[in-house]
XYZ file of C-alpha atoms in Angstrom:
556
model
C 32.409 -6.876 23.222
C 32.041 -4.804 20.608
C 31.512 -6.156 17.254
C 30.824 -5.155 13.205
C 28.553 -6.636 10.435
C 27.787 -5.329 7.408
C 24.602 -5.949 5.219
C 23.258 -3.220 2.584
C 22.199 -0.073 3.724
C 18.693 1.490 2.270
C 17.475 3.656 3.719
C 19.542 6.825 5.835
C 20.052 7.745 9.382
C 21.594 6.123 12.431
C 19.396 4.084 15.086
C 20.817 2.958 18.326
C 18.639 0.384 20.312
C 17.844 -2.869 22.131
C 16.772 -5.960 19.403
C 13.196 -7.048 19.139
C 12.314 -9.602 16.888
C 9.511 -10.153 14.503
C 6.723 -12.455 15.771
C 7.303 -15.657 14.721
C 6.147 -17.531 11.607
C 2.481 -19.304 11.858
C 2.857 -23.074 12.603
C 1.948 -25.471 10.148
C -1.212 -26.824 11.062
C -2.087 -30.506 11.989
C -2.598 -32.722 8.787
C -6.169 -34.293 9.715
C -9.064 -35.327 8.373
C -12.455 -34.293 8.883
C -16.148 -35.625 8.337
C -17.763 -35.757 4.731
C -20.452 -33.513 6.319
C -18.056 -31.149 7.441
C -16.807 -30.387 4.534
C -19.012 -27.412 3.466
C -18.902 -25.457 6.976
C -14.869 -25.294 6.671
C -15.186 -24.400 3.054
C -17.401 -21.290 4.895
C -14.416 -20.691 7.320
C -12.161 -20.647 5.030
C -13.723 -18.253 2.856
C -14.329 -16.107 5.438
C -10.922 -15.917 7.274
C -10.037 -14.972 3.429
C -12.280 -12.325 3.134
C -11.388 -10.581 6.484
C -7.741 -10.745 5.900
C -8.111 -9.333 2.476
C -10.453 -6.532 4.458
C -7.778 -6.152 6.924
C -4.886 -5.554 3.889
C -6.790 -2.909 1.932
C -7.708 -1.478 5.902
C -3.785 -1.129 6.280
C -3.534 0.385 2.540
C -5.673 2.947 3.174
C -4.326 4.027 6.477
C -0.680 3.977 4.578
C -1.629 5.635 1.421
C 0.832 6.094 -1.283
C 3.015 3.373 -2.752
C 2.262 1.200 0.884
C -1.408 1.400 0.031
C -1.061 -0.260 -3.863
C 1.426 -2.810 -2.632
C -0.873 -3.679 0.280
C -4.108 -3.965 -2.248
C -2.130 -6.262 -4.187
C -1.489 -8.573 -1.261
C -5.546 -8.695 -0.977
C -6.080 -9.110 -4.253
C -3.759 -12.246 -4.005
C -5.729 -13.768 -0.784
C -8.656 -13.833 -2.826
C -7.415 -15.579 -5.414
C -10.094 -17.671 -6.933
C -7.697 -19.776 -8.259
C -5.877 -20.467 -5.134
C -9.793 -19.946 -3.316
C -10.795 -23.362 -5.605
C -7.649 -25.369 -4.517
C -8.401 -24.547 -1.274
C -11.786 -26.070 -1.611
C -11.211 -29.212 -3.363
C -8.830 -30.093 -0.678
C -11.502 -29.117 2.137
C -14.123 -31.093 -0.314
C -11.180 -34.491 0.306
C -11.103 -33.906 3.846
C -8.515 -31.378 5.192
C -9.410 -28.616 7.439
C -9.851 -25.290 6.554
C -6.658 -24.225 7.975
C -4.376 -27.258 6.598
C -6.044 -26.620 3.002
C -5.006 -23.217 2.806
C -1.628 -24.066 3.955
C -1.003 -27.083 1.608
C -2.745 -24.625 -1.553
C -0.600 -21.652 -0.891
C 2.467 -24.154 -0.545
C 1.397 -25.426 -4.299
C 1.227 -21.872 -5.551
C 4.786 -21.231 -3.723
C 6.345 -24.052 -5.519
C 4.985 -23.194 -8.702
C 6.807 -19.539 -8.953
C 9.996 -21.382 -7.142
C 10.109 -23.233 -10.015
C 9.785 -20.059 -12.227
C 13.786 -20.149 -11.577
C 12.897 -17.267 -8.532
C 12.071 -14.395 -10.595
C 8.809 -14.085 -8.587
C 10.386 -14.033 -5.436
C 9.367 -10.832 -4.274
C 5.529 -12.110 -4.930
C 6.516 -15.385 -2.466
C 7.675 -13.508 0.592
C 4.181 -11.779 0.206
C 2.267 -15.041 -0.944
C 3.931 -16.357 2.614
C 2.604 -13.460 4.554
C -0.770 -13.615 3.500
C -0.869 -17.882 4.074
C 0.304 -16.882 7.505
C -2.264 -14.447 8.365
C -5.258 -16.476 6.979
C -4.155 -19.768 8.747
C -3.375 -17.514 12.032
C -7.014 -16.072 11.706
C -8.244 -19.449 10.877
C -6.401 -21.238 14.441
C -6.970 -18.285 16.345
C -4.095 -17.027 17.171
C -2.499 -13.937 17.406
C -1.170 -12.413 13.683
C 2.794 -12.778 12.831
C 4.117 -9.483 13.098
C 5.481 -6.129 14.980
C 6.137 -7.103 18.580
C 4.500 -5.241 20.694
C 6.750 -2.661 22.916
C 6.200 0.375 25.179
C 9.957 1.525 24.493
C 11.474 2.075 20.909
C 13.609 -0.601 19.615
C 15.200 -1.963 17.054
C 13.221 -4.869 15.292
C 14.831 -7.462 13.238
C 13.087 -10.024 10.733
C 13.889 -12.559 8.193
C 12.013 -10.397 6.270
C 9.295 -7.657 6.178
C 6.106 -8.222 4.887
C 4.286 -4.822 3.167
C 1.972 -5.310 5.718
C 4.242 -4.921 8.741
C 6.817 -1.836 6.563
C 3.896 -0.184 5.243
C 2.348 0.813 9.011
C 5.986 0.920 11.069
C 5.505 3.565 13.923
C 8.838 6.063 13.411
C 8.193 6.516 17.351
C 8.957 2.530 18.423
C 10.933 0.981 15.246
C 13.924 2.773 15.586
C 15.246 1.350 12.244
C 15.203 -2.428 11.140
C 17.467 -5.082 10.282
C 16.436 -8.037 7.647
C 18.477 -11.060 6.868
C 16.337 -11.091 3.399
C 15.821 -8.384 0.526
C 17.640 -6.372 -1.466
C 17.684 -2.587 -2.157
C 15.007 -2.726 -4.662
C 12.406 -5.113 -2.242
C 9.468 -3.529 -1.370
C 10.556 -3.124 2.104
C 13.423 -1.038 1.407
C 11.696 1.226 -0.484
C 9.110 1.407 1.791
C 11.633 2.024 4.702
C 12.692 5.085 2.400
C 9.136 6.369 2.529
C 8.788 6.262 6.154
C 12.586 7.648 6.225
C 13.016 4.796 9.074
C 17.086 3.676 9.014
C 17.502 0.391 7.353
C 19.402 -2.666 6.927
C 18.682 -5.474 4.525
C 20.838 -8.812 3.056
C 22.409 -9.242 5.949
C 23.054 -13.469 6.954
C 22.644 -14.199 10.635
C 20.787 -11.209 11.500
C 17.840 -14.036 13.540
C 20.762 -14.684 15.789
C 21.478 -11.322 17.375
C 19.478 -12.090 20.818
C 16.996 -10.316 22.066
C 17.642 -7.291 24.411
C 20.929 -7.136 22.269
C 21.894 -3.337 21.783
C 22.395 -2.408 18.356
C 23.746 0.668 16.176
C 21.978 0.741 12.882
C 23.705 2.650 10.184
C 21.286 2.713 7.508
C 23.791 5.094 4.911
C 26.248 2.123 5.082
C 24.679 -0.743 5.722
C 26.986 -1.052 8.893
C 25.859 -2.972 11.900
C 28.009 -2.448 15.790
C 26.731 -4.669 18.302
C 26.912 -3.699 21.632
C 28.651 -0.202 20.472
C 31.006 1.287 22.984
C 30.194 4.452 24.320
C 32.658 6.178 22.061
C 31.264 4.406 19.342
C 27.532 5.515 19.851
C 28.672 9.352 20.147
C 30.528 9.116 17.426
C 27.432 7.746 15.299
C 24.753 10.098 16.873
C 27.658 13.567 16.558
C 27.626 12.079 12.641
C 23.533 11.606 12.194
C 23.065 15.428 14.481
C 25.793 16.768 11.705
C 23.909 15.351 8.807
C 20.903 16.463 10.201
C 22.145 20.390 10.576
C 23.266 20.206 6.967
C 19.685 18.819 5.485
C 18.151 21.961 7.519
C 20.533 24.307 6.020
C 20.483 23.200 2.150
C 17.541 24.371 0.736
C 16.619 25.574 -2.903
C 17.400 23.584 -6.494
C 19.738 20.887 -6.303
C 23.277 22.135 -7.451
C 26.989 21.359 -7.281
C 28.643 24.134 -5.637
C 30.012 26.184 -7.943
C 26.594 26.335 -9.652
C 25.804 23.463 -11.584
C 22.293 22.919 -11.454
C 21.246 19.488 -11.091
C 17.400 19.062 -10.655
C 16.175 16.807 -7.747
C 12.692 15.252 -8.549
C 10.656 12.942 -6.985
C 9.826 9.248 -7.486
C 6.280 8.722 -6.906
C 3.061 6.239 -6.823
C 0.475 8.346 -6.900
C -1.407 11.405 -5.448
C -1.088 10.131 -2.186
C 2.917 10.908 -2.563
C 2.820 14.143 -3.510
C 2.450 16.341 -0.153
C 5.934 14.045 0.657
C 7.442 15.180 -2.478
C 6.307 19.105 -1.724
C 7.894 19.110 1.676
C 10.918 17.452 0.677
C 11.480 20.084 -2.140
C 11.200 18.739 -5.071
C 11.588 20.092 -8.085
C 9.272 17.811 -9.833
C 8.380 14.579 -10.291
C 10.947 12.740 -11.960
C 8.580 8.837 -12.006
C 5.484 8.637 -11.931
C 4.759 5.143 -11.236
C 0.832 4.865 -12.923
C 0.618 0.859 -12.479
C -0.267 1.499 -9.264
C -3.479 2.797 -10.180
C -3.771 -0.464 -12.788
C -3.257 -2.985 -9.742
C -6.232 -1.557 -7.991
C -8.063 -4.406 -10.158
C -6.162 -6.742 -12.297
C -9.200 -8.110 -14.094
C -9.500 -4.840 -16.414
C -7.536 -1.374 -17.027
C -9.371 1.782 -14.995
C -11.148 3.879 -17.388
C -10.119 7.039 -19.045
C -12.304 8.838 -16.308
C -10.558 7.557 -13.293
C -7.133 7.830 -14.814
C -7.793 11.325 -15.716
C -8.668 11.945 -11.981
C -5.545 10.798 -10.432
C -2.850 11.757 -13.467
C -4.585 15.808 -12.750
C -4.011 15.715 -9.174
C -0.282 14.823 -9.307
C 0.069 17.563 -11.905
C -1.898 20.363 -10.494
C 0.554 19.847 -7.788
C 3.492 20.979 -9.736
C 2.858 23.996 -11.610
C 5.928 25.288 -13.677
C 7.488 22.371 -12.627
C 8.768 19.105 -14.263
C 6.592 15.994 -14.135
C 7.765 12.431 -16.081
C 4.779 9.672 -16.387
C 5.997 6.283 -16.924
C 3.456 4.413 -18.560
C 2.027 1.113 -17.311
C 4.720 -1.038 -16.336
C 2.995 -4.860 -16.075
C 5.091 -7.950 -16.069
C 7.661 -9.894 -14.415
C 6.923 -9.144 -10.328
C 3.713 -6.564 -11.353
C 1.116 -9.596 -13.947
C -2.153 -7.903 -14.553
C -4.497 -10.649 -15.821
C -5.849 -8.487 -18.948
C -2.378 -7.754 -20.283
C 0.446 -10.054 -18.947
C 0.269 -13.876 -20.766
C 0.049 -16.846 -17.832
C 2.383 -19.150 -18.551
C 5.654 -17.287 -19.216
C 8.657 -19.509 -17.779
C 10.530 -16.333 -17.075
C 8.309 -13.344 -16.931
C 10.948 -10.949 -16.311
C 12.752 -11.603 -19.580
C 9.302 -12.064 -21.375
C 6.134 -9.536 -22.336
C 6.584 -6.434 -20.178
C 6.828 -2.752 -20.090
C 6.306 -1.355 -23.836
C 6.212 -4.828 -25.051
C 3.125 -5.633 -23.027
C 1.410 -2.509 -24.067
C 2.556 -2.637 -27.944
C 0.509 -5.739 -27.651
C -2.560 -4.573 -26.508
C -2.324 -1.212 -27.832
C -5.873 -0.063 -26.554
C -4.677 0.254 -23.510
C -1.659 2.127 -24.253
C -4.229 4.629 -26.248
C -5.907 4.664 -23.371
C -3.567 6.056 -21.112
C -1.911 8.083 -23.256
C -5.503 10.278 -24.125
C -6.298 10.236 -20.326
C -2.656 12.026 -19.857
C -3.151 14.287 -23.098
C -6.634 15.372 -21.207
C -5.428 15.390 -17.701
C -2.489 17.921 -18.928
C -4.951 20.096 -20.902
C -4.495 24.064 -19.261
C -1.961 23.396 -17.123
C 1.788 25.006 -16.978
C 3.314 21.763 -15.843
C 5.733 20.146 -18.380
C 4.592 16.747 -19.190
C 6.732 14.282 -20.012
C 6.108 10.400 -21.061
C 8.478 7.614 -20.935
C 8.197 4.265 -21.723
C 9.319 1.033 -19.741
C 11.534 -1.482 -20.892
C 12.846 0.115 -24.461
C 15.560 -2.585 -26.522
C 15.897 -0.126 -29.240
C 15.078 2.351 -32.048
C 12.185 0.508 -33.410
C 10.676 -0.015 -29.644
C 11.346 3.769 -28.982
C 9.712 4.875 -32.393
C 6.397 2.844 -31.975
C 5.833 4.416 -28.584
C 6.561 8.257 -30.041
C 3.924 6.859 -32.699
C 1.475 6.309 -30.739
C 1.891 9.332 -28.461
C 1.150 11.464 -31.405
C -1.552 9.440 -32.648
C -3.236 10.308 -29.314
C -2.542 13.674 -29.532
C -0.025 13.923 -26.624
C 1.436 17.323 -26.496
C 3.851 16.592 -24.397
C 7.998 15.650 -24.321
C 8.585 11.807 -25.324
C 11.327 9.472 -23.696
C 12.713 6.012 -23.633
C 14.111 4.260 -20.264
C 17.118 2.822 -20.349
C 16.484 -0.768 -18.298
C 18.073 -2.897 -20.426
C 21.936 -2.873 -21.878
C 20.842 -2.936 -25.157
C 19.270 0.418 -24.671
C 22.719 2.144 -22.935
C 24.853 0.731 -25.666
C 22.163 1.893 -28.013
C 21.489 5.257 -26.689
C 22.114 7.837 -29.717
C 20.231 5.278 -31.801
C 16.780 5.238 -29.449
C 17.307 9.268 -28.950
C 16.613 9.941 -32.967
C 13.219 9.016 -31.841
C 12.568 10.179 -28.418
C 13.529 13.398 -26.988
C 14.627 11.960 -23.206
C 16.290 9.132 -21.345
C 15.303 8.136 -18.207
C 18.110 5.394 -16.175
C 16.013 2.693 -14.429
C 19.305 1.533 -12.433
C 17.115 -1.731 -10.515
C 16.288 -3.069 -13.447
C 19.252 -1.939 -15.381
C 21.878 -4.094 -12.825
C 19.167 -7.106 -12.571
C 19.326 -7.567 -16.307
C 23.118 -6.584 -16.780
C 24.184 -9.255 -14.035
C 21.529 -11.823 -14.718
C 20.802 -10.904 -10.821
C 17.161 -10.843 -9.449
C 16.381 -8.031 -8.206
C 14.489 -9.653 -5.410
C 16.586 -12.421 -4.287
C 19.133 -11.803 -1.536
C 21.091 -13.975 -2.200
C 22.804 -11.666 -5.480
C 22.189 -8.364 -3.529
C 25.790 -7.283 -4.145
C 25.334 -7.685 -8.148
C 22.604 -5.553 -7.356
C 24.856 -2.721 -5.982
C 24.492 0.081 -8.114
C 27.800 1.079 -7.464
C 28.994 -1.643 -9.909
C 31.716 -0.434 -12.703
C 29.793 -2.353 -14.983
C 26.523 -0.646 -14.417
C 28.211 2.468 -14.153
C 29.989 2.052 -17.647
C 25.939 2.153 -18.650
C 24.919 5.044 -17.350
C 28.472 7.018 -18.504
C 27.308 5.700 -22.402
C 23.928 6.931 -21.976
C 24.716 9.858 -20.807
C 27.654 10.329 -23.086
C 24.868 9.480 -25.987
C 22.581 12.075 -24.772
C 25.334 14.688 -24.767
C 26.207 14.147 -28.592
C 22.822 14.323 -29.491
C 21.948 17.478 -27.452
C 19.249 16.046 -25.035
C 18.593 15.069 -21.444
C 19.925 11.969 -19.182
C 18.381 11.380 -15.797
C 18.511 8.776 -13.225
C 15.398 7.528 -11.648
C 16.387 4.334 -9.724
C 16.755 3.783 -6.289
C 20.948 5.013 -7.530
C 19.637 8.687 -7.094
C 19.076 8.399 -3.573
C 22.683 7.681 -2.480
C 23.996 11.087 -1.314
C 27.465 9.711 -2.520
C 26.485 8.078 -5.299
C 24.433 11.187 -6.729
C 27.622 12.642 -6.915
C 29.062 10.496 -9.356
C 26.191 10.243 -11.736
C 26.531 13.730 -12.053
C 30.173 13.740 -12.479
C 28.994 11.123 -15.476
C 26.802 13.156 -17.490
C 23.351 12.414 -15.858
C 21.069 15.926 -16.084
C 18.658 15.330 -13.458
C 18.034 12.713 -10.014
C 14.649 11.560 -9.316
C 14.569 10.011 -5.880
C 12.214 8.970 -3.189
C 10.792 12.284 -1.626
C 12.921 10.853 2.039
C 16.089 11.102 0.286
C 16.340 14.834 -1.588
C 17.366 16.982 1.339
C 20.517 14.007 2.169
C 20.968 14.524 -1.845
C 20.969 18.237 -1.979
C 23.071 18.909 1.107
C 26.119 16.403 -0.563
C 25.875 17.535 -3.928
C 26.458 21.005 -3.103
C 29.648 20.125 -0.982
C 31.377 19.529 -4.087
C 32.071 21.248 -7.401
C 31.067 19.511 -10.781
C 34.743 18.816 -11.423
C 35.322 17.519 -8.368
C 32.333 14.682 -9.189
C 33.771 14.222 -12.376
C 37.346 12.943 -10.771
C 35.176 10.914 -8.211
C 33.365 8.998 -11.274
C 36.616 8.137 -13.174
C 38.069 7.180 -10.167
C 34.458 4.778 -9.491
C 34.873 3.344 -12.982
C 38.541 2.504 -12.643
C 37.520 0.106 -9.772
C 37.016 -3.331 -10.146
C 34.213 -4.275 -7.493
C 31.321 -2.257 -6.098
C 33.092 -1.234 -2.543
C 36.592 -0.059 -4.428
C 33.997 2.186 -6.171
C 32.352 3.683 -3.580
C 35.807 3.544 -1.646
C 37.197 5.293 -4.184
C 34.855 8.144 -5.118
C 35.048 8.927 -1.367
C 39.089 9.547 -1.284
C 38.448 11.780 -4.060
C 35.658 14.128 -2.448
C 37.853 14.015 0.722
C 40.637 14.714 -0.689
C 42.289 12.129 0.341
């Protein structure tokens, strides 16, 4: 019997297939003791099932590359620990196994960010991956993870490590299903990258049995277990259509009766580019650089190696538009040369600008690497800076962007309220505003963006939210300067719509997403998108918005 369940669709496409599920969690090992002398050959173990797993994360970076490759380096970085490594061997050094010390130290380090009221729980889904692969190394059996198939399939998981997103095969994983996450989780954005359909937040998912057949609708977050026949043409006849119209929308991204509306590209580093090309972008409308500071958090790369990889991402883009985003540490992304340690709540504390304002040698840093790195190119730079509250915020970073002798355009995100509300205020100082929409919803609805649990206050078709981006854009307007969007908002064909129809001047998406972007926007004429973002606003919940912006550009 056919039946429906919805979760949060984030990533596109449609994928029809039997359920596999994810290997199962590691086992918690036997609590016994073990010989004085004993003691220093387990401490060896564990240090070296540490040091191969960490080896076998950076292994799985490199063979991902782009943003996969910085989230997976981070995941090493966190085995080795030496933090966590000493807990692990004082509790060897009292007589615990290798195995049942690293499971009791990494269950001490989960508590401890639990307790953090969950603003770190992105970092414990991965701090529980990597405990599972060491102890699994350590016990000797096989890793937790992709099942192993000969025929595609659709896998299901309470959640998805980095590790297992980062090196999906498009050719088995027909599209996934999570009863975790949000549409900001790593996984989700990874599933974007890869362009593999995807369904996260969604309770109960562990139950569907195995062998089930599923129809993933990754565009709506829709679910139909064990689809009719009708049902499963209808869905492919849909995904074929979509597919024709991404093949036949090329060019700049436009409304159709001419409106241009440029579609850039959110990306990690060089690694991300050739995605971006191919897609058509017209630029890069993010550039993430902490990626390139989480390669070690013990010290900030030097001028020389940021110069390296900031050139190669703008060579790329001649004549074209490219926004840097300047090191973003804090809250989910703690450097240990910049981000304090004992923050109770990291993501309301020192981060972004703040972070950098403190230690401003780094900021100078960066900000001369970009001024060289630009030096006798065509490309229009552009820097932004993370986490602006207001005027004075957005006038010490245009400061210090002269004072290194940037020649390039200055801008201010807009990730916190105070910065919408404020927007003509901030733009007397900076010349751009850029709309983070993750962190704008987590910090308008006091909803982590990592915790499943408040995915739907995490929607981004909220009123509320969308009341933010209309002021900043409205702001922007008055003052005669740009608006974009460059959270994961932009890459919601239907959704793109509507920001334009609000004011916003440019969508910066990941590189998977611009062709579903382009082909929508240009169904529609600017004044049609303007009637479908009243008629969003009007609404009073998230789905009445989305419901509602799509009778409008149907004319129903």
């Amino acid at each position: 019997m056919e039946t429906t369940l919805r979760g949060v669709g984030v990533s596109h496409g449609v994928a029809i297939g039997e359920v596999r599920h994810m290997g199962t969690a590691v086992l918690e090992p036997p609590a016994k003791q073990i010989p004085v002398e004993d003691a220093e050959r387990e401490q060896g173990r564990a240090r070296q099932a540490v040091d191969a797993v960490a080896a076998d994360l950076m292994a799985r970076g490199n063979l991902a590359g782009g943003e996969a490759q910085a989230v997976l380096e981070a995941q090493a970085m966190m085995a080795q620990d030496p933090e966590l490594m000493a807990d692990v061997e004082r509790r060897i050094a009292v007589g615990s196994t290798a195995e049942r010390a690293v499971y009791d130290a990494f269950a001490a380090y989960r508590a401890l960010l639990a307790g953090a009221g969950e603003y770190l729980a992105g970092r414990v889904a991965d701090l529980d991956d990597v405990r599972n692969r060491i102890v699994a190394r350590l016990l000797g059996v096989p890793m937790p993870g992709v099942p192993d198939s000969d025929e595609p399939y659709v896998l299901i998981a309470r959640d998805l490590a980095p590790a297992d997103t980062a090196l999906l095969d498009p050719t088995l994983v027909l599209g996934f299903v999570t009863e975790e996450g949000g549409p900001t989780s790593h996984s989700a954005i990874l599933a974007r990258a890869l362009g593999v359909p995807a369904v996260v937040a969604l309770p109960g998912a562990g139950e569907l049995a195995e062998g089930t057949v599923v129809a993933v609708d990754g565009s709506t977050g829709e679910i139909f277990v064990n689809p009719s026949n009708e049902k499963k043409e209808q869905l492919e006849t849909a995904a074929a259509a979509r597919k024709a119209a991404l093949s036949a929308s090329t060019g700049p991204g436009a409304t159709s009766d001419g409106h241009k509306v440029p579609l850039l590209a959110n990306v990690g580093g060089p690694a991300d580019v050739p995605a971006a090309l191919e897609a058509g972008a017209e630029g890069v409308g993010l550039f993430r650089t902490e990626f390139l500071f989480l390669d070690d958090s013990k010290s900030a790369p030097s001028e020389e190696k940021q110069v390296e990889a900031y050139r190669q991402v703008l060579e790329a883009f001649p004549e074209g538009r490219v926004v840097v985003r300047v090191l973003d540490a804090g809250a989910d992304k703690p450097l240990d040369f910049l981000t304090p340690a004992d923050e109770p709540n990291p993501a309301l504390g020192v981060r972004g600008l703040r972070s950098l304002l403190d230690h401003p040698d780094v900021l100078r840093t960066q900000l001369t690497a970009l001024a060289k790195a630009a030096e006798g190119l065509p490309v229009y730079l552009e820097v932004m800076a993370p986490m602006v509250a207001d005027r004075a915020d957005a006038k010490a970073f245009a400061d210090a962007c002269r004072e290194a002798g940037l020649r390039a355009k200055f801008g201010a995100m807009v990730e916190i309220p105070s910065a919408a509300l404020r927007a003509r205020s901030i733009l007397q100082e900076v010349e751009f505003l850029s709309l983070g929409t993750n962190d704008l919803a987590q910090y308008t609805f006091a909803a982590d963006r990592q915790v499943g649990a408040v995915s739907r206050l995490q929607d981004p078709w909220q009123p509320a939210l969308l009341d933010l981006v209309a002021m900043s854009a409205e702001g922007a307007k008055a003052e005669g300067k740009s608006c974009g969007v460059c959270g994961e908002a932009a890459s919601d064909p239907l959704l793109a719509c509507v920001l334009t129809g609000l004011g916003v001047t440019s969508l910066s998406m990941g590189a998977a997403s611009i062709p579903y972007v382009r082909s929508t926007l240009a169904k529609y004429t600017l004044a049609q998108c303007e009637r479908a973002a009243l008629a969003a606003r009007a609404a009073d919940s998230a789905e009445e918005a989305r419901a509602a912006a799509q009778a409008v550009l149907s004319g129903e």
